[in-house]
Amino acid sequence: MKKIFFIAILASLFSSCSKDNFIDTGKANTKYNGTILTYLKGDKFNWDLTVEMINRAGLNNLFDGKDAAHPVITFVGPTKFSILRYMLQNGYDKVTDIPVDDCKDFILRHVIDGKKLKADIPKGRATLLDDTVVPSVFDRSGGVLLTSIQGTKIFLYTFTQSFAGVANAGPTYLYLESENANVKQDIASADIEPTNGVVHSLHYNYTLGDL
């Protein structure tokens, strides 16, 4: 029954995503007067299982700005729906069923030291097919290669779409690739700025562990 419930939730959310792939994860592109942990706790719809996993991993201080070794961080965050899909695929009914070490490993794959806003990420060179926003060919002559706290190599880059036939006149999108898993994702909602860093939200169709 629980697995059926998970599937129903995921199916309804995929059908509700807007055409421009934007996901409303709260105060996107604005300052937030509180820590990353406070921000995540304030949006239970998107982040409640993420908060549970952070707590189970013993990482509350990191996300609350109290870890002296990592006072400012960038969180490329998997939402609850990414975690639900992982749980469904692996037979877990609740976050507390996931081993603590796995929770810590998964969360830290998505944490980078320092604040990396979309405007700080260099553009990458891409060739588009049918004028979509997803780069079909990327030669890695731009962008920036970063290492997560866990050690995952994450390549971030931006791409500005054309508009009305004018190059670089449309919206700018943020993408990431994982060197470890050969995975490419575009960011659903970028530049949420709590007091101790920035949150970039991954799409609902991302599955925890894919990085």
PDB file of C-alpha atoms in Angstrom:
ATOM      1  CA  MET A   1       0.000   0.000   0.000  1.00  0.00           C
ATOM      2  CA  LYS A   2       2.794   2.424   0.883  1.00  0.00           C
ATOM      3  CA  LYS A   3       4.518   1.769  -2.434  1.00  0.00           C
ATOM      4  CA  ILE A   4       1.282   2.497  -4.303  1.00  0.00           C
ATOM      5  CA  PHE A   5       0.964   5.738  -2.329  1.00  0.00           C
ATOM      6  CA  PHE A   6       4.525   6.751  -3.257  1.00  0.00           C
ATOM      7  CA  ILE A   7       3.878   6.056  -6.937  1.00  0.00           C
ATOM      8  CA  ALA A   8       0.671   8.115  -6.871  1.00  0.00           C
ATOM      9  CA  ILE A   9       2.473  11.079  -5.322  1.00  0.00           C
ATOM     10  CA  LEU A  10       5.321  10.958  -7.807  1.00  0.00           C
ATOM     11  CA  ALA A  11       3.020  10.611 -10.802  1.00  0.00           C
ATOM     12  CA  SER A  12       0.893  13.575  -9.744  1.00  0.00           C
ATOM     13  CA  LEU A  13       3.942  15.766  -9.258  1.00  0.00           C
ATOM     14  CA  PHE A  14       5.512  14.970 -12.610  1.00  0.00           C
ATOM     15  CA  SER A  15       2.273  15.896 -14.332  1.00  0.00           C
ATOM     16  CA  SER A  16       2.122  19.202 -12.467  1.00  0.00           C
ATOM     17  CA  CYS A  17       5.574  20.495 -13.523  1.00  0.00           C
ATOM     18  CA  SER A  18       5.313  23.635 -15.663  1.00  0.00           C
ATOM     19  CA  LYS A  19       6.507  23.823 -19.261  1.00  0.00           C
ATOM     20  CA  ASP A  20       9.657  25.781 -18.383  1.00  0.00           C
ATOM     21  CA  ASN A  21      10.668  23.123 -15.839  1.00  0.00           C
ATOM     22  CA  PHE A  22      10.456  25.573 -12.925  1.00  0.00           C
ATOM     23  CA  ILE A  23       9.571  24.074  -9.574  1.00  0.00           C
ATOM     24  CA  ASP A  24       8.245  26.360  -6.877  1.00  0.00           C
ATOM     25  CA  THR A  25      10.422  25.436  -3.913  1.00  0.00           C
ATOM     26  CA  GLY A  26       9.708  28.588  -1.967  1.00  0.00           C
ATOM     27  CA  LYS A  27      11.571  31.880  -2.012  1.00  0.00           C
ATOM     28  CA  ALA A  28      13.482  31.339  -5.231  1.00  0.00           C
ATOM     29  CA  ASN A  29      16.012  33.997  -6.272  1.00  0.00           C
ATOM     30  CA  THR A  30      15.586  35.939  -3.020  1.00  0.00           C
ATOM     31  CA  LYS A  31      17.369  36.388   0.271  1.00  0.00           C
ATOM     32  CA  TYR A  32      16.077  34.304   3.161  1.00  0.00           C
ATOM     33  CA  ASN A  33      16.485  35.591   6.720  1.00  0.00           C
ATOM     34  CA  GLY A  34      17.488  32.312   8.347  1.00  0.00           C
ATOM     35  CA  THR A  35      19.837  29.385   7.937  1.00  0.00           C
ATOM     36  CA  ILE A  36      19.589  26.728   5.257  1.00  0.00           C
ATOM     37  CA  LEU A  37      18.176  24.306   7.803  1.00  0.00           C
ATOM     38  CA  THR A  38      15.509  26.809   8.855  1.00  0.00           C
ATOM     39  CA  TYR A  39      14.601  27.410   5.226  1.00  0.00           C
ATOM     40  CA  LEU A  40      14.233  23.690   4.505  1.00  0.00           C
ATOM     41  CA  LYS A  41      12.139  23.143   7.628  1.00  0.00           C
ATOM     42  CA  GLY A  42       9.819  25.947   6.532  1.00  0.00           C
ATOM     43  CA  ASP A  43       8.848  24.190   3.279  1.00  0.00           C
ATOM     44  CA  LYS A  44       7.641  20.751   4.324  1.00  0.00           C
ATOM     45  CA  PHE A  45       6.013  20.050   0.961  1.00  0.00           C
ATOM     46  CA  ASN A  46       9.377  19.975  -0.801  1.00  0.00           C
ATOM     47  CA  TRP A  47      11.919  19.319   1.917  1.00  0.00           C
ATOM     48  CA  ASP A  48      10.511  17.418   4.906  1.00  0.00           C
ATOM     49  CA  LEU A  49      12.234  14.116   4.050  1.00  0.00           C
ATOM     50  CA  THR A  50      15.421  16.005   3.180  1.00  0.00           C
ATOM     51  CA  VAL A  51      15.359  17.495   6.683  1.00  0.00           C
ATOM     52  CA  GLU A  52      14.759  14.036   8.156  1.00  0.00           C
ATOM     53  CA  MET A  53      17.755  12.665   6.265  1.00  0.00           C
ATOM     54  CA  ILE A  54      19.965  15.578   7.365  1.00  0.00           C
ATOM     55  CA  ASN A  55      18.955  14.932  10.971  1.00  0.00           C
ATOM     56  CA  ARG A  56      19.530  11.174  10.703  1.00  0.00           C
ATOM     57  CA  ALA A  57      22.958  11.835   9.198  1.00  0.00           C
ATOM     58  CA  GLY A  58      23.901  14.076  12.136  1.00  0.00           C
ATOM     59  CA  LEU A  59      24.403  17.085   9.868  1.00  0.00           C
ATOM     60  CA  ASN A  60      22.134  19.648  11.518  1.00  0.00           C
ATOM     61  CA  ASN A  61      25.074  21.860  12.536  1.00  0.00           C
ATOM     62  CA  LEU A  62      26.388  21.911   8.962  1.00  0.00           C
ATOM     63  CA  PHE A  63      23.063  23.149   7.603  1.00  0.00           C
ATOM     64  CA  ASP A  64      22.507  25.506  10.525  1.00  0.00           C
ATOM     65  CA  GLY A  65      25.778  27.372   9.971  1.00  0.00           C
ATOM     66  CA  LYS A  66      27.385  25.985  13.122  1.00  0.00           C
ATOM     67  CA  ASP A  67      30.091  23.817  11.563  1.00  0.00           C
ATOM     68  CA  ALA A  68      33.321  25.817  11.903  1.00  0.00           C
ATOM     69  CA  ALA A  69      34.970  23.814   9.124  1.00  0.00           C
ATOM     70  CA  HIS A  70      32.160  24.634   6.658  1.00  0.00           C
ATOM     71  CA  PRO A  71      30.517  27.919   7.742  1.00  0.00           C
ATOM     72  CA  VAL A  72      29.125  28.728   4.273  1.00  0.00           C
ATOM     73  CA  ILE A  73      27.891  26.046   1.876  1.00  0.00           C
ATOM     74  CA  THR A  74      26.120  25.488  -1.418  1.00  0.00           C
ATOM     75  CA  PHE A  75      23.415  22.827  -1.241  1.00  0.00           C
ATOM     76  CA  VAL A  76      22.379  21.326  -4.578  1.00  0.00           C
ATOM     77  CA  GLY A  77      19.355  19.861  -2.887  1.00  0.00           C
ATOM     78  CA  PRO A  78      17.339  16.721  -3.605  1.00  0.00           C
ATOM     79  CA  THR A  79      13.710  17.301  -2.629  1.00  0.00           C
ATOM     80  CA  LYS A  80      11.514  14.840  -0.752  1.00  0.00           C
ATOM     81  CA  PHE A  81      10.325  13.356  -4.051  1.00  0.00           C
ATOM     82  CA  SER A  82      13.856  12.342  -5.030  1.00  0.00           C
ATOM     83  CA  ILE A  83      14.145  10.621  -1.668  1.00  0.00           C
ATOM     84  CA  LEU A  84      10.734   8.967  -2.020  1.00  0.00           C
ATOM     85  CA  ARG A  85      11.764   7.461  -5.343  1.00  0.00           C
ATOM     86  CA  TYR A  86      14.987   6.137  -3.859  1.00  0.00           C
ATOM     87  CA  MET A  87      13.059   4.626  -0.944  1.00  0.00           C
ATOM     88  CA  LEU A  88      10.571   3.018  -3.303  1.00  0.00           C
ATOM     89  CA  GLN A  89      13.335   1.492  -5.420  1.00  0.00           C
ATOM     90  CA  ASN A  90      15.143   0.116  -2.379  1.00  0.00           C
ATOM     91  CA  GLY A  91      12.232  -1.117  -0.276  1.00  0.00           C
ATOM     92  CA  TYR A  92      12.421   1.492   2.499  1.00  0.00           C
ATOM     93  CA  ASP A  93       9.201   2.674   4.153  1.00  0.00           C
ATOM     94  CA  LYS A  94      10.694   5.609   6.046  1.00  0.00           C
ATOM     95  CA  VAL A  95      13.917   7.601   6.237  1.00  0.00           C
ATOM     96  CA  THR A  96      14.893   5.935   9.515  1.00  0.00           C
ATOM     97  CA  ASP A  97      15.093   2.624   7.612  1.00  0.00           C
ATOM     98  CA  ILE A  98      18.018   3.996   5.571  1.00  0.00           C
ATOM     99  CA  PRO A  99      21.415   3.317   7.194  1.00  0.00           C
ATOM    100  CA  VAL A 100      22.910   6.382   8.891  1.00  0.00           C
ATOM    101  CA  ASP A 101      26.134   6.169   6.888  1.00  0.00           C
ATOM    102  CA  ASP A 102      24.158   6.100   3.637  1.00  0.00           C
ATOM    103  CA  CYS A 103      22.156   9.167   4.696  1.00  0.00           C
ATOM    104  CA  LYS A 104      25.368  11.064   5.433  1.00  0.00           C
ATOM    105  CA  ASP A 105      26.994   9.963   2.184  1.00  0.00           C
ATOM    106  CA  PHE A 106      23.985  10.965   0.069  1.00  0.00           C
ATOM    107  CA  ILE A 107      23.550  14.382   1.669  1.00  0.00           C
ATOM    108  CA  LEU A 108      27.244  15.316   1.520  1.00  0.00           C
ATOM    109  CA  ARG A 109      27.381  14.470  -2.187  1.00  0.00           C
ATOM    110  CA  HIS A 110      25.184  17.525  -2.660  1.00  0.00           C
ATOM    111  CA  VAL A 111      27.113  19.974  -0.451  1.00  0.00           C
ATOM    112  CA  ILE A 112      29.908  22.218  -1.768  1.00  0.00           C
ATOM    113  CA  ASP A 113      32.003  24.550   0.360  1.00  0.00           C
ATOM    114  CA  GLY A 114      31.355  28.257  -0.158  1.00  0.00           C
ATOM    115  CA  LYS A 115      28.496  30.107  -1.848  1.00  0.00           C
ATOM    116  CA  LYS A 116      28.142  29.405  -5.564  1.00  0.00           C
ATOM    117  CA  LEU A 117      25.386  31.532  -7.101  1.00  0.00           C
ATOM    118  CA  LYS A 118      24.225  31.014 -10.666  1.00  0.00           C
ATOM    119  CA  ALA A 119      25.911  34.297 -11.644  1.00  0.00           C
ATOM    120  CA  ASP A 120      29.228  32.917 -10.347  1.00  0.00           C
ATOM    121  CA  ILE A 121      29.127  29.888 -12.656  1.00  0.00           C
ATOM    122  CA  PRO A 122      30.811  30.343 -16.073  1.00  0.00           C
ATOM    123  CA  LYS A 123      28.900  29.578 -19.224  1.00  0.00           C
ATOM    124  CA  GLY A 124      29.431  26.299 -21.024  1.00  0.00           C
ATOM    125  CA  ARG A 125      29.339  25.739 -24.749  1.00  0.00           C
ATOM    126  CA  ALA A 126      26.351  23.764 -25.909  1.00  0.00           C
ATOM    127  CA  THR A 127      24.631  22.881 -29.146  1.00  0.00           C
ATOM    128  CA  LEU A 128      20.843  22.814 -28.908  1.00  0.00           C
ATOM    129  CA  LEU A 129      18.459  20.572 -30.783  1.00  0.00           C
ATOM    130  CA  ASP A 130      15.031  21.977 -31.683  1.00  0.00           C
ATOM    131  CA  ASP A 131      15.771  25.083 -29.552  1.00  0.00           C
ATOM    132  CA  THR A 132      15.262  23.197 -26.296  1.00  0.00           C
ATOM    133  CA  VAL A 133      16.846  24.424 -23.075  1.00  0.00           C
ATOM    134  CA  VAL A 134      18.795  21.220 -22.490  1.00  0.00           C
ATOM    135  CA  PRO A 135      22.300  21.188 -23.984  1.00  0.00           C
ATOM    136  CA  SER A 136      22.575  18.182 -26.264  1.00  0.00           C
ATOM    137  CA  VAL A 137      26.326  18.536 -26.730  1.00  0.00           C
ATOM    138  CA  PHE A 138      28.658  19.987 -24.121  1.00  0.00           C
ATOM    139  CA  ASP A 139      32.409  20.171 -24.694  1.00  0.00           C
ATOM    140  CA  ARG A 140      33.385  21.304 -21.158  1.00  0.00           C
ATOM    141  CA  SER A 141      35.290  24.325 -22.418  1.00  0.00           C
ATOM    142  CA  GLY A 142      33.409  26.456 -19.891  1.00  0.00           C
ATOM    143  CA  GLY A 143      31.805  25.934 -16.514  1.00  0.00           C
ATOM    144  CA  VAL A 144      33.609  24.969 -13.317  1.00  0.00           C
ATOM    145  CA  LEU A 145      34.554  21.643 -11.747  1.00  0.00           C
ATOM    146  CA  LEU A 146      33.881  21.502  -8.001  1.00  0.00           C
ATOM    147  CA  THR A 147      34.270  18.815  -5.362  1.00  0.00           C
ATOM    148  CA  SER A 148      31.532  18.126  -2.832  1.00  0.00           C
ATOM    149  CA  ILE A 149      32.357  17.638   0.841  1.00  0.00           C
ATOM    150  CA  GLN A 150      31.848  13.903   0.276  1.00  0.00           C
ATOM    151  CA  GLY A 151      34.300  13.922  -2.647  1.00  0.00           C
ATOM    152  CA  THR A 152      31.937  13.765  -5.620  1.00  0.00           C
ATOM    153  CA  LYS A 153      33.178  15.735  -8.636  1.00  0.00           C
ATOM    154  CA  ILE A 154      30.415  18.089  -9.753  1.00  0.00           C
ATOM    155  CA  PHE A 155      30.669  20.099 -12.955  1.00  0.00           C
ATOM    156  CA  LEU A 156      28.466  23.227 -12.946  1.00  0.00           C
ATOM    157  CA  TYR A 157      27.800  25.416 -15.957  1.00  0.00           C
ATOM    158  CA  THR A 158      25.239  27.891 -17.247  1.00  0.00           C
ATOM    159  CA  PHE A 159      23.608  28.314 -20.623  1.00  0.00           C
ATOM    160  CA  THR A 160      21.635  31.312 -21.875  1.00  0.00           C
ATOM    161  CA  GLN A 161      18.916  30.482 -24.359  1.00  0.00           C
ATOM    162  CA  SER A 162      18.217  32.559 -27.447  1.00  0.00           C
ATOM    163  CA  PHE A 163      15.060  34.667 -27.651  1.00  0.00           C
ATOM    164  CA  ALA A 164      13.309  35.843 -30.815  1.00  0.00           C
ATOM    165  CA  GLY A 165      16.312  34.725 -32.815  1.00  0.00           C
ATOM    166  CA  VAL A 166      18.763  36.726 -30.702  1.00  0.00           C
ATOM    167  CA  ALA A 167      21.545  34.702 -29.102  1.00  0.00           C
ATOM    168  CA  ASN A 168      21.959  34.985 -25.317  1.00  0.00           C
ATOM    169  CA  ALA A 169      18.810  37.103 -24.999  1.00  0.00           C
ATOM    170  CA  GLY A 170      16.682  34.488 -23.219  1.00  0.00           C
ATOM    171  CA  PRO A 171      16.735  33.011 -19.719  1.00  0.00           C
ATOM    172  CA  THR A 172      19.894  31.561 -18.221  1.00  0.00           C
ATOM    173  CA  TYR A 173      19.765  28.005 -16.905  1.00  0.00           C
ATOM    174  CA  LEU A 174      22.072  26.245 -14.470  1.00  0.00           C
ATOM    175  CA  TYR A 175      23.180  22.666 -15.127  1.00  0.00           C
ATOM    176  CA  LEU A 176      25.293  20.114 -13.338  1.00  0.00           C
ATOM    177  CA  GLU A 177      27.080  16.956 -14.349  1.00  0.00           C
ATOM    178  CA  SER A 178      28.500  14.316 -12.032  1.00  0.00           C
ATOM    179  CA  GLU A 179      31.970  13.135 -12.942  1.00  0.00           C
ATOM    180  CA  ASN A 180      31.422  10.062 -10.761  1.00  0.00           C
ATOM    181  CA  ALA A 181      28.155   8.834 -12.222  1.00  0.00           C
ATOM    182  CA  ASN A 182      28.009  10.449 -15.696  1.00  0.00           C
ATOM    183  CA  VAL A 183      24.715  12.126 -14.823  1.00  0.00           C
ATOM    184  CA  LYS A 184      23.478  15.465 -16.166  1.00  0.00           C
ATOM    185  CA  GLN A 185      20.726  17.505 -14.464  1.00  0.00           C
ATOM    186  CA  ASP A 186      19.323  20.983 -14.889  1.00  0.00           C
ATOM    187  CA  ILE A 187      18.492  22.964 -11.772  1.00  0.00           C
ATOM    188  CA  ALA A 188      14.780  23.503 -11.137  1.00  0.00           C
ATOM    189  CA  SER A 189      15.105  26.535  -8.877  1.00  0.00           C
ATOM    190  CA  ALA A 190      18.349  28.397  -8.207  1.00  0.00           C
ATOM    191  CA  ASP A 191      19.800  31.041  -5.895  1.00  0.00           C
ATOM    192  CA  ILE A 192      17.759  30.680  -2.718  1.00  0.00           C
ATOM    193  CA  GLU A 193      20.020  32.549  -0.276  1.00  0.00           C
ATOM    194  CA  PRO A 194      19.771  31.769   3.428  1.00  0.00           C
ATOM    195  CA  THR A 195      22.300  33.377   5.771  1.00  0.00           C
ATOM    196  CA  ASN A 196      24.877  30.564   5.589  1.00  0.00           C
ATOM    197  CA  GLY A 197      24.944  29.809   1.880  1.00  0.00           C
ATOM    198  CA  VAL A 198      22.753  29.082  -1.106  1.00  0.00           C
ATOM    199  CA  VAL A 199      20.284  26.372  -2.135  1.00  0.00           C
ATOM    200  CA  HIS A 200      19.819  25.163  -5.704  1.00  0.00           C
ATOM    201  CA  SER A 201      16.885  22.755  -5.942  1.00  0.00           C
ATOM    202  CA  LEU A 202      17.103  19.677  -8.142  1.00  0.00           C
ATOM    203  CA  HIS A 203      14.080  18.600 -10.177  1.00  0.00           C
ATOM    204  CA  TYR A 204      11.498  16.188  -8.824  1.00  0.00           C
ATOM    205  CA  ASN A 205      12.616  13.682 -11.471  1.00  0.00           C
ATOM    206  CA  TYR A 206      16.088  13.428  -9.925  1.00  0.00           C
ATOM    207  CA  THR A 207      16.607  10.240  -7.924  1.00  0.00           C
ATOM    208  CA  LEU A 208      18.659  10.350  -4.735  1.00  0.00           C
ATOM    209  CA  GLY A 209      22.022   8.676  -5.298  1.00  0.00           C
ATOM    210  CA  ASP A 210      22.327   9.529  -8.980  1.00  0.00           C
ATOM    211  CA  LEU A 211      25.232  11.934  -8.408  1.00  0.00           C
TER     212      LEU A 211
END
